[in-house]
Amino acid sequence: MTTGITRLILGVHGHQPVGNFDWVFEEAYTTSYRPFLEVIERHPAIRWSLHWSGPLVAWLEARHPEAIRRVAALVRRGQVEVLGGGIGEPVFALIPERDGLGQLRRFTDRLVRLKLGTPRGAWLPERVWEPSLPRLFRAAGFDYTIVDDHHLTLAGAGPQAAFGYWMTDDAGDTLALFPSSKALRYLVPFRPVEEVIEHLRGLRSETPRAVVLADDLEKFGLWPGTSRWVYDEGWLESFCRAVERESSWLTTSTFRQYLDAHPPLGQVYVPCASYQEMGEWSGGHFRQFLTKYPEANTMHKKMLMISRRFERAAPRLRPAARRAVEAHLYRGQCNCAYWHGVFGGLYLSHLRAAVYRELLAAERWLDRAAHGARAWAAVETDDADGDGRPDLQLRSGLMNLWIDPAHGGAIVEWDDKVRGLNLVNTLTRRPEAYHAKLRERQTVVAGAGLDGPATIHAGVRVTEPDLETHLVYDRYRRAAAVDHLWLGDVGDAQAFARGQLPDSAAGLERPYRWTVQRPATGVHVTLQREARLAQGGIETPVRITKRIHLSRRRPEVVVEYTVLTLGAAPQPMRLATEWNLALKDPHYNRVGEIPAARRLWLTDSHQDVTVGLEASAPATVWYAPVETVSDSDRGLERTYQQMSLALSWTFTAAPRRPWRVVVTARVQSGGVHAAV
């Protein structure tokens, strides 16, 4: 007969990312956060540990301060413990330790100011653990964090690993680790209350033990189908009553209370890990997202560059400027846009845009401190993306260009600093594991469950029929000034939209040689390479030169192409320069062609920006929207990513007679819709 007391530690985590729509915050508050508080207030004997992320707390302070006051009251009566964490909700493994420490301390300061207590536990976003974290958390004043039971399995802790907490350390700095139960994550709140209680009953032993559930608060109301189940049909109310009814063997505790009253189960050293599903999504290690998605790597390295600039400049900044840069940097480190799992994450362009907006705001402060009001331009040629090859970073007070010579000399970042926009905040269409199941038609209706709502990990849910027909994959990164060159004059808008222009023989994305010049008007780089174009079994050698100029004073980029055949005979060929832009102009939100145009104006009224493209010779223009098929909390869905345009010219290249064309890209406010 089992007689030991089971102490159930209930932890919930509420979060909305930086840049999420205000209506999403409001919906989450109305359907999840507020009704959750209403239920637990009626059951003071049921203790909870609560973490609200920094972005969510900031929104609640501004929009629903009464929620903060309600939690403060629960803290005063000892029912709720509030956990700390990073104020921008970063994955600590992705940011410098100095920023992690600053984030933790800033959020603790805010919680204390809001009378929510001094936290002893730090929330670990996405449970992304690395062995150096004890040193960071202890330096910030924390005693414990929460991992998954999967972490303890990887550490070889054995079958009893999940029934308490363990001690770990880094260089002598110790930290307690509470493992959260994966089984409970899949039961709560998706299965009937009786089934959850029976599961807990089955975990009883002759000695006291703890069982931890630490998971998303949004599953209590915001996830599809859960609002009706959890609140209208009373799942959470019934759960609280059931725990109260079973109090002879089942009691609740906060992490802090259990830590103070019970010894650890032992000592453990956990390898780099997250919850099991995360390993499947990332391909093993969380940082693999940075190789799986080059766009995430570009954004991540941009963030690191701003962090390094801030570290160097901080001693010289005025206090107001230092606080502003720090706040923008920390918000730009919000983790959601840097990876993709079951929610949209990286696939949501507005989240990526928000990260760039914050990082560029921080950069503007740093620029003003370094250059004042004068016009300036600079270039750096170090390995910015960490792939072991130089990158070209052209900067002015108005714009940034990041050019990748190793991958076709494409522009992978084009920042409009004035408006805080990365105009090449784009995404490449690539295979995802769930696409195979979509093709096999292994789909279920979103939100459908047997005895409750379906967990978001159940089956493949779709948001529209025939979604598999929209699975299109790119063979190169969708950036700007992407070069396409082939013999003959074939090519059309449909082939362009599907990423099937006939230019593979030209060696798309092959490396360019480069040189840097610094004229008085700004900075420019000259990129050059040779290619062999094939047609009908005959190869024609050519030399492609691309010169990119960034002005000191004007919000414009000038790209000049020169093509020279190195063969003996003239050859007809076609050049297309592709520009993927993070704009949505309804005039170009379809597949289409403009036969001959010298000027295009592309307007995104939502972002209040217009980009003009002007060519020195009339171009055939192909355009198409780029949409991805990705997973979300609602199921698989199409997501608009960017507008894609190609300006193309047919010409005859002859030996010693180079062909040239110039494209000027300008940025301005307001709205102009024209193709001339």
XYZ file of C-alpha atoms in Angstrom:
676
model
C 0.000 0.000 0.000
C 1.366 3.425 -0.988
C 1.064 6.011 1.754
C 3.412 8.832 0.733
C 2.202 12.334 -0.027
C 2.477 13.494 -3.627
C 3.243 17.183 -3.901
C 2.015 18.568 -7.199
C 3.942 21.629 -8.355
C 1.854 23.540 -10.874
C 3.735 26.049 -13.007
C 2.270 28.087 -15.866
C 4.028 30.336 -18.358
C 2.270 33.132 -20.237
C 3.993 34.774 -23.173
C 3.324 36.844 -26.261
C 6.289 37.761 -28.448
C 7.590 41.220 -29.190
C 5.792 42.447 -32.295
C 2.713 40.293 -31.961
C -0.537 41.997 -32.899
C -2.351 43.864 -30.161
C -5.526 41.902 -30.891
C -3.642 38.652 -30.208
C -2.541 39.975 -26.799
C -6.126 41.003 -26.091
C -7.548 37.669 -27.211
C -5.043 35.829 -25.028
C -5.982 37.980 -22.059
C -9.717 37.571 -22.606
C -9.744 33.841 -23.340
C -6.888 32.626 -21.145
C -5.119 34.927 -18.685
C -8.165 36.616 -17.110
C -10.416 33.541 -16.755
C -7.456 31.567 -15.385
C -7.028 34.109 -12.597
C -10.753 34.081 -11.916
C -10.736 30.314 -11.364
C -7.634 30.083 -9.180
C -8.832 32.974 -7.014
C -11.782 30.764 -6.024
C -9.436 28.003 -4.843
C -6.912 29.546 -2.431
C -5.667 26.141 -1.288
C -4.334 25.335 -4.776
C -0.897 26.876 -5.125
C 0.622 27.919 -8.437
C 3.938 29.167 -9.736
C 3.408 31.778 -12.438
C 5.692 33.208 -15.069
C 4.560 36.043 -17.309
C 7.196 37.044 -19.845
C 8.622 40.555 -19.985
C 6.805 41.515 -23.220
C 3.521 40.287 -21.746
C 4.035 42.112 -18.448
C 4.782 45.342 -20.340
C 1.549 44.967 -22.317
C -0.478 44.162 -19.200
C 0.936 47.196 -17.410
C -0.264 49.394 -20.255
C -3.565 47.729 -21.106
C -4.753 45.700 -18.100
C -2.974 46.819 -14.924
C -5.782 45.227 -12.928
C -4.304 41.827 -13.857
C -0.999 42.811 -12.247
C -2.831 43.899 -9.101
C -4.746 40.613 -8.947
C -1.550 38.581 -9.133
C 0.070 40.796 -6.493
C -2.842 39.981 -4.192
C -2.369 36.246 -4.830
C 1.321 36.625 -4.012
C 0.505 38.382 -0.720
C -1.772 35.579 0.424
C 0.874 32.965 -0.394
C -1.043 31.193 -3.144
C 1.121 32.243 -6.099
C 4.873 32.439 -6.584
C 6.025 34.620 -9.483
C 9.059 33.458 -11.446
C 11.666 35.687 -13.012
C 13.479 35.394 -16.308
C 14.853 37.505 -19.120
C 12.922 40.732 -19.630
C 12.892 40.202 -23.408
C 12.221 36.434 -23.205
C 15.461 35.347 -24.902
C 16.793 31.861 -25.361
C 19.872 32.368 -23.214
C 21.992 30.085 -25.385
C 21.682 32.573 -28.263
C 22.735 35.777 -26.512
C 25.969 36.962 -24.867
C 26.236 36.250 -21.152
C 26.457 39.979 -20.379
C 23.063 40.488 -22.034
C 21.600 37.484 -20.269
C 22.664 38.865 -16.914
C 21.259 42.280 -17.745
C 17.971 40.776 -18.917
C 17.535 38.741 -15.734
C 18.310 41.658 -13.443
C 16.052 44.095 -15.327
C 13.075 41.765 -15.093
C 13.642 41.138 -11.393
C 13.687 44.893 -10.862
C 10.367 45.211 -12.694
C 8.700 42.413 -10.715
C 9.808 43.989 -7.443
C 8.520 47.385 -8.581
C 5.156 45.805 -9.389
C 5.031 44.235 -5.899
C 5.135 40.705 -7.303
C 7.964 39.618 -5.016
C 11.648 38.928 -5.502
C 11.856 35.805 -7.663
C 14.076 32.905 -6.705
C 13.357 30.857 -9.815
C 14.111 31.803 -13.423
C 11.980 30.617 -16.307
C 14.069 28.881 -18.980
C 12.503 29.750 -22.348
C 11.755 26.653 -24.420
C 13.736 24.736 -21.767
C 16.869 25.313 -23.874
C 19.569 24.226 -21.460
C 23.322 24.578 -21.734
C 25.772 23.520 -18.995
C 27.077 27.069 -18.442
C 23.689 28.433 -17.328
C 24.132 27.814 -13.561
C 26.836 30.474 -13.498
C 24.547 32.991 -15.234
C 21.490 32.301 -13.094
C 23.407 32.354 -9.831
C 25.066 35.653 -10.777
C 21.566 37.079 -11.226
C 20.465 35.791 -7.813
C 18.395 32.729 -8.774
C 18.264 29.401 -6.963
C 16.478 27.191 -9.476
C 15.083 26.769 -12.974
C 12.774 24.296 -14.693
C 13.775 21.784 -17.355
C 11.946 18.834 -18.921
C 12.117 15.268 -17.662
C 13.768 14.552 -21.023
C 16.814 16.506 -19.795
C 17.234 14.163 -16.853
C 16.846 11.130 -19.108
C 19.685 12.426 -21.273
C 21.765 12.897 -18.132
C 21.186 9.261 -17.139
C 19.394 10.091 -13.902
C 17.164 6.991 -14.022
C 13.419 6.300 -13.737
C 12.981 8.247 -10.471
C 14.475 11.409 -11.942
C 11.223 13.332 -12.321
C 10.050 13.150 -8.684
C 11.865 16.058 -7.092
C 14.728 18.379 -7.945
C 18.408 17.874 -8.677
C 21.497 19.977 -8.112
C 23.916 20.914 -10.852
C 26.731 23.423 -11.100
C 29.111 25.208 -13.408
C 32.527 26.103 -12.032
C 31.146 25.807 -8.517
C 27.992 27.891 -9.032
C 25.136 25.583 -8.038
C 21.562 25.582 -9.317
C 18.518 23.414 -8.592
C 16.767 21.798 -11.575
C 13.079 20.864 -11.417
C 12.069 18.451 -14.225
C 8.594 18.957 -15.705
C 6.595 15.879 -16.684
C 6.070 15.366 -20.409
C 3.199 12.977 -19.660
C 1.345 15.688 -17.739
C 1.974 18.171 -20.552
C 0.005 15.913 -22.871
C -2.736 15.194 -20.318
C -3.403 18.719 -19.006
C -5.866 20.086 -19.945
C -6.657 17.851 -22.915
C -7.901 14.746 -21.090
C -10.755 14.418 -18.589
C -9.943 15.426 -15.017
C -10.496 11.880 -13.749
C -7.841 10.578 -16.111
C -5.333 13.167 -14.880
C -6.045 12.264 -11.235
C -5.668 8.559 -11.978
C -2.316 9.267 -13.622
C -1.170 11.121 -10.502
C -2.523 8.333 -8.294
C -0.423 5.875 -10.250
C 2.707 7.875 -9.409
C 2.244 7.516 -5.620
C 4.946 5.816 -3.633
C 5.643 4.916 -0.028
C 7.784 7.994 0.390
C 6.874 11.609 -0.393
C 7.636 12.788 -3.882
C 7.035 15.778 -6.146
C 5.447 15.814 -9.585
C 5.951 18.921 -11.722
C 3.783 20.355 -14.468
C 5.264 23.513 -16.013
C 3.757 24.493 -19.319
C 2.125 27.205 -21.394
C -0.715 29.160 -19.824
C -2.155 29.653 -23.317
C -3.222 26.011 -23.405
C -5.792 27.078 -20.805
C -8.041 28.958 -23.201
C -6.104 30.326 -26.165
C -5.160 27.133 -27.966
C -7.829 25.970 -30.422
C -10.843 24.444 -28.703
C -9.538 24.958 -25.171
C -11.588 27.998 -24.106
C -14.858 26.096 -24.284
C -13.360 22.962 -22.708
C -11.348 24.623 -19.927
C -13.767 27.350 -18.872
C -17.240 26.983 -20.428
C -17.350 23.263 -19.660
C -15.426 23.748 -16.428
C -12.295 21.609 -16.835
C -10.073 23.887 -14.721
C -12.729 24.346 -12.042
C -13.235 20.571 -11.870
C -9.486 19.999 -11.708
C -9.080 22.354 -8.748
C -11.958 20.687 -6.931
C -10.546 17.233 -7.629
C -7.149 18.210 -6.192
C -8.879 19.599 -3.113
C -10.908 16.395 -2.782
C -7.769 14.223 -2.921
C -5.913 16.281 -0.327
C -5.262 13.211 1.867
C -2.515 12.182 -0.533
C -2.231 15.021 -3.074
C -1.187 18.546 -2.119
C 0.074 21.474 -4.152
C 3.252 23.416 -3.596
C 5.178 26.212 -5.263
C 8.732 25.589 -6.387
C 10.038 27.900 -3.673
C 8.140 26.049 -0.931
C 9.312 22.636 -2.073
C 12.917 23.790 -2.437
C 12.958 25.112 1.142
C 11.335 22.009 2.670
C 12.951 19.072 0.844
C 16.464 17.921 -0.049
C 17.546 17.287 -3.648
C 17.383 13.842 -5.222
C 21.036 14.038 -6.123
C 23.592 15.721 -8.316
C 23.391 15.734 -12.108
C 25.090 17.239 -15.135
C 22.745 17.797 -18.039
C 24.022 18.063 -21.629
C 22.759 20.676 -24.077
C 19.069 19.898 -24.452
C 15.500 21.077 -24.670
C 12.213 19.221 -24.566
C 12.097 16.233 -26.880
C 9.964 17.832 -29.601
C 12.394 20.736 -29.888
C 15.207 18.349 -30.732
C 13.109 16.934 -33.554
C 12.306 20.375 -34.953
C 15.859 21.719 -34.760
C 17.649 18.596 -35.903
C 19.311 17.988 -32.545
C 20.774 21.089 -30.931
C 18.748 24.294 -30.670
C 21.484 26.292 -32.404
C 20.935 24.134 -35.488
C 18.057 26.472 -36.312
C 20.735 28.967 -37.343
C 22.022 26.586 -40.022
C 18.600 25.251 -40.965
C 17.351 28.806 -41.597
C 20.053 31.199 -42.896
C 17.586 34.060 -42.409
C 17.564 33.318 -38.674
C 21.359 33.288 -38.684
C 21.503 36.686 -40.397
C 19.118 38.143 -37.820
C 21.017 36.502 -34.962
C 24.376 37.844 -36.133
C 22.853 41.286 -36.606
C 21.756 41.127 -32.978
C 25.248 40.098 -31.861
C 26.800 42.987 -33.822
C 24.511 45.480 -32.078
C 25.333 43.895 -28.717
C 29.077 44.221 -29.349
C 28.711 47.842 -30.488
C 26.714 48.582 -27.349
C 29.327 46.979 -25.118
C 32.068 49.126 -26.670
C 30.030 52.336 -26.655
C 28.288 52.003 -23.277
C 30.937 53.824 -21.189
C 30.618 56.889 -23.470
C 26.811 56.976 -23.723
C 24.612 59.288 -21.717
C 22.390 57.431 -19.231
C 19.221 58.008 -21.292
C 20.897 56.706 -24.445
C 22.321 53.717 -22.591
C 18.893 52.794 -21.210
C 17.277 53.182 -24.643
C 19.851 51.019 -26.446
C 19.611 48.355 -23.759
C 15.803 48.252 -23.894
C 15.719 47.966 -27.702
C 18.483 45.350 -27.736
C 16.769 43.191 -25.127
C 13.460 43.354 -26.997
C 15.323 42.440 -30.188
C 16.521 39.283 -28.428
C 12.987 37.900 -27.977
C 13.426 34.289 -29.048
C 10.276 33.543 -31.060
C 11.382 34.908 -34.438
C 14.703 33.017 -34.384
C 13.263 29.491 -34.713
C 10.254 27.469 -35.816
C 8.436 24.565 -34.210
C 4.706 24.000 -33.850
C 3.895 27.708 -33.841
C 4.702 30.126 -36.662
C 7.812 31.676 -35.094
C 10.329 32.438 -37.819
C 7.624 31.978 -40.448
C 5.702 35.010 -39.143
C 7.148 37.991 -40.980
C 5.745 40.512 -38.484
C 7.760 38.876 -35.680
C 10.962 39.055 -37.722
C 10.120 42.654 -38.620
C 9.689 43.489 -34.930
C 13.128 42.103 -34.091
C 14.734 44.175 -36.844
C 12.758 47.246 -35.763
C 14.143 46.954 -32.234
C 17.702 46.273 -33.367
C 17.653 49.176 -35.819
C 16.274 51.477 -33.118
C 19.229 50.514 -30.936
C 21.565 51.059 -33.897
C 20.205 54.566 -34.523
C 21.075 55.549 -30.948
C 24.575 54.141 -31.394
C 24.997 55.907 -34.747
C 24.008 59.262 -33.272
C 26.493 58.822 -30.460
C 29.283 57.932 -32.913
C 28.591 60.291 -35.824
C 26.243 63.013 -34.631
C 24.211 64.638 -37.424
C 26.845 64.494 -40.171
C 26.480 62.364 -43.295
C 28.752 59.329 -43.289
C 29.347 55.934 -44.861
C 31.528 52.997 -43.827
C 32.260 49.423 -44.798
C 33.349 46.351 -42.835
C 34.674 43.159 -44.410
C 34.793 40.665 -41.552
C 33.043 37.291 -41.272
C 29.721 38.578 -39.981
C 27.682 35.368 -40.294
C 30.263 32.972 -38.848
C 30.677 30.749 -41.921
C 34.423 31.362 -42.213
C 34.144 33.654 -45.272
C 34.122 37.458 -45.446
C 30.891 39.417 -45.639
C 30.553 42.987 -46.827
C 28.691 45.361 -44.532
C 28.018 48.781 -46.041
C 26.568 51.317 -43.608
C 25.440 54.915 -43.658
C 23.269 57.042 -41.445
C 20.291 56.120 -43.635
C 20.830 52.519 -44.695
C 22.711 49.259 -44.179
C 23.598 46.682 -46.816
C 24.814 43.173 -45.998
C 26.298 41.541 -49.083
C 27.298 37.876 -49.112
C 30.055 37.388 -51.749
C 30.224 33.648 -51.063
C 26.602 33.180 -52.144
C 26.242 35.020 -55.407
C 26.996 38.465 -54.048
C 23.350 38.798 -52.995
C 22.093 41.467 -50.605
C 20.788 39.508 -47.595
C 19.940 42.566 -45.492
C 18.896 46.014 -46.666
C 17.969 48.245 -43.756
C 15.979 51.440 -43.977
C 17.169 52.913 -40.716
C 14.772 55.857 -40.823
C 11.703 53.599 -40.687
C 13.305 50.704 -38.834
C 12.729 48.227 -41.681
C 14.837 45.467 -43.124
C 13.517 45.545 -46.683
C 14.992 42.076 -47.264
C 13.239 40.563 -44.246
C 12.406 37.597 -46.467
C 12.130 33.830 -46.190
C 13.067 31.005 -48.524
C 10.566 28.242 -49.266
C 12.112 25.014 -48.004
C 10.913 21.502 -47.034
C 9.640 20.868 -43.508
C 9.071 17.428 -41.989
C 5.325 17.954 -41.753
C 5.100 18.610 -45.510
C 5.505 14.877 -46.187
C 2.486 14.108 -44.025
C 0.535 16.822 -45.813
C 1.288 15.194 -49.146
C 0.189 11.848 -47.733
C -3.067 13.523 -46.663
C -2.637 12.534 -43.002
C -4.792 15.424 -41.862
C -7.291 16.062 -39.095
C -9.702 18.924 -38.593
C -8.146 21.654 -36.473
C -9.266 21.506 -32.838
C -10.836 18.043 -33.012
C -10.308 15.656 -30.091
C -11.978 12.593 -28.643
C -12.764 13.600 -25.059
C -11.412 17.130 -25.219
C -9.543 19.505 -27.483
C -6.653 18.099 -29.476
C -3.154 18.969 -28.347
C -1.311 21.043 -30.944
C 1.031 18.077 -31.468
C -1.811 15.802 -32.643
C -1.892 14.813 -36.315
C -1.600 17.278 -39.174
C -4.282 19.935 -39.099
C -4.954 22.154 -42.124
C -6.596 25.536 -42.446
C -7.665 25.209 -46.095
C -8.253 22.404 -48.606
C -5.672 21.374 -51.214
C -2.908 23.036 -49.247
C -0.368 20.606 -50.656
C -0.663 22.275 -54.082
C 1.092 25.303 -52.592
C 4.239 23.397 -51.624
C 6.961 25.057 -53.700
C 10.646 24.994 -52.781
C 13.442 27.378 -53.701
C 16.925 26.282 -54.739
C 18.555 29.499 -53.579
C 18.120 32.027 -50.805
C 15.425 34.621 -51.498
C 17.404 37.853 -51.162
C 17.951 41.027 -53.224
C 20.190 41.578 -56.261
C 20.156 37.823 -56.920
C 21.728 37.200 -60.334
C 20.223 34.955 -63.030
C 21.987 34.583 -66.389
C 21.356 32.114 -69.209
C 21.687 31.726 -72.986
C 18.688 32.483 -75.177
C 15.623 34.544 -74.327
C 13.337 31.969 -72.659
C 11.703 32.664 -69.303
C 8.328 33.830 -68.048
C 6.521 34.928 -64.907
C 5.172 31.469 -64.084
C 8.622 29.894 -64.183
C 9.938 32.751 -62.046
C 7.144 32.342 -59.482
C 8.000 28.676 -59.043
C 11.740 29.316 -58.843
C 12.429 27.572 -62.154
C 14.335 30.075 -64.265
C 16.747 28.182 -66.598
C 19.979 29.482 -65.096
C 21.443 26.626 -63.055
C 24.400 26.269 -65.420
C 25.509 29.785 -64.545
C 26.304 28.610 -61.035
C 23.686 30.478 -59.051
C 25.018 31.464 -55.601
C 28.632 30.731 -56.522
C 31.325 32.933 -54.922
C 32.313 36.338 -56.279
C 35.676 38.008 -56.004
C 35.351 41.463 -54.533
C 37.060 44.782 -53.949
C 35.971 47.781 -51.894
C 36.169 51.437 -52.907
C 35.439 54.515 -50.803
C 34.608 57.471 -53.066
C 33.490 60.781 -51.587
C 29.851 59.999 -52.416
C 29.673 56.868 -50.266
C 31.019 53.316 -50.429
C 30.791 50.692 -53.101
C 31.956 47.187 -53.781
C 32.812 45.529 -57.069
C 32.001 41.814 -57.317
C 33.159 39.667 -60.198
C 33.194 36.052 -61.299
C 33.329 33.856 -64.360
C 30.655 31.376 -65.406
C 30.092 28.900 -68.222
C 26.667 29.072 -69.818
C 25.531 25.908 -71.565
C 23.012 25.440 -74.365
C 22.710 22.616 -76.851
C 25.925 20.991 -75.672
C 27.937 24.161 -76.258
C 29.443 26.157 -73.390
C 30.023 29.889 -73.507
C 32.357 31.440 -70.917
C 31.293 34.829 -69.541
C 32.442 37.313 -66.934
C 29.834 38.954 -64.697
C 30.642 42.141 -62.808
C 28.269 43.625 -60.250
C 29.012 46.979 -58.676
C 26.933 48.025 -55.657
C 27.036 51.594 -54.370
C 25.608 52.946 -51.094
C 25.229 56.728 -50.910
C 26.240 58.797 -47.902
C 23.400 61.262 -48.319
C 20.614 59.629 -50.319
C 18.328 56.716 -49.336
C 19.272 54.731 -52.408
C 21.284 51.761 -53.631
C 22.773 51.607 -57.125
C 23.584 48.240 -58.731
C 25.451 48.178 -62.048
C 25.790 44.952 -64.056
C 28.377 44.308 -66.736
C 28.392 41.081 -68.791
C 31.277 40.215 -71.091
C 31.524 37.047 -73.161
C 34.943 35.419 -73.134
C 34.119 33.180 -76.091
C 34.878 33.735 -79.747
C 31.371 34.484 -81.031
C 28.520 36.803 -79.958
C 25.785 35.049 -78.023
C 22.182 36.061 -77.220
C 21.530 35.738 -73.505
C 19.286 36.958 -70.736
C 20.123 38.579 -67.395
C 17.586 38.862 -64.587
C 18.207 40.620 -61.291
C 15.826 39.370 -58.613
C 14.644 41.519 -55.718
C 12.726 39.943 -52.857
C 11.271 42.722 -50.741
C 9.402 42.601 -47.437
C 6.533 44.632 -48.861
C 2.924 43.884 -49.671
C 1.592 45.964 -52.547
C -1.847 44.799 -53.766
C -0.916 45.784 -57.326
C 1.741 43.045 -57.344
C 0.116 40.429 -55.126
C -0.272 37.934 -57.985
C 1.854 36.382 -60.698
C 2.296 38.821 -63.555
C 4.519 40.421 -66.180
C 5.192 43.967 -67.357
C 6.622 43.837 -70.918
C 8.840 46.929 -70.818
C 9.350 49.175 -67.807
C 12.040 51.551 -66.679
C 10.526 52.559 -63.327
C 8.503 50.677 -60.715
C 7.049 52.035 -57.492
C 6.177 49.462 -54.846
C 4.123 50.740 -51.923
C 3.318 49.113 -48.606
C 0.808 51.449 -46.993
C 0.840 49.496 -43.718
C 4.550 50.177 -43.276
C 4.320 53.644 -44.894
C 7.149 52.908 -47.300
C 7.611 53.018 -51.048
C 10.518 51.444 -52.895
C 11.280 52.649 -56.398
C 13.277 50.577 -58.873
C 14.638 52.417 -61.907
C 16.563 50.760 -64.748
C 18.804 52.417 -67.319
C 17.230 50.266 -70.056
C 13.632 49.024 -70.401
C 13.210 45.711 -68.594
C 10.743 42.869 -68.759
C 9.471 42.589 -65.192
C 8.145 39.394 -63.638
C 6.529 39.548 -60.237
C 4.893 37.144 -57.799
C 4.041 36.822 -54.098
C 6.131 34.364 -52.092
C 4.059 32.270 -49.692
C 5.166 29.462 -47.413
C 3.265 26.521 -45.944
C 4.084 26.280 -42.267
C 2.717 24.970 -38.996
C 0.906 27.133 -36.475
C -1.351 26.708 -33.450
C -4.292 26.535 -35.877
C -2.682 23.971 -38.164
C -0.797 24.097 -41.452
C -1.420 27.366 -43.239
C -0.227 29.573 -46.055
C 1.726 32.615 -44.911
C 2.673 35.593 -47.055
C 6.385 36.302 -46.814
C 7.413 38.838 -49.437
C 7.024 40.312 -52.889
C 9.426 38.967 -55.501
C 10.361 40.815 -58.694
C 12.833 40.139 -61.475
C 13.958 42.800 -63.936
C 15.271 41.029 -67.032
C 16.920 42.010 -70.297
C 17.695 40.078 -73.469
C 20.898 41.151 -75.202
C 23.768 39.906 -77.327
C 27.130 39.802 -75.614
C 30.153 40.014 -77.876
C 33.872 39.609 -77.118
C 35.448 42.888 -76.004
C 32.031 44.608 -76.146
C 30.578 44.423 -72.620
C 26.848 44.903 -72.041
C 25.813 47.118 -69.120
C 22.687 48.031 -67.190
C 22.146 50.045 -64.013
C 19.361 49.571 -61.448
C 18.735 52.240 -58.819
C 16.622 51.368 -55.763
C 15.215 54.301 -53.778
C 13.210 54.403 -50.555
C 10.687 57.048 -49.566
C 7.512 57.543 -47.554
C 4.045 57.891 -49.030
C 2.324 55.987 -51.794
C 3.058 55.832 -55.514
C 1.720 53.084 -57.777
C 3.213 53.149 -61.248
C 5.148 51.118 -63.753
C 6.596 53.192 -66.577
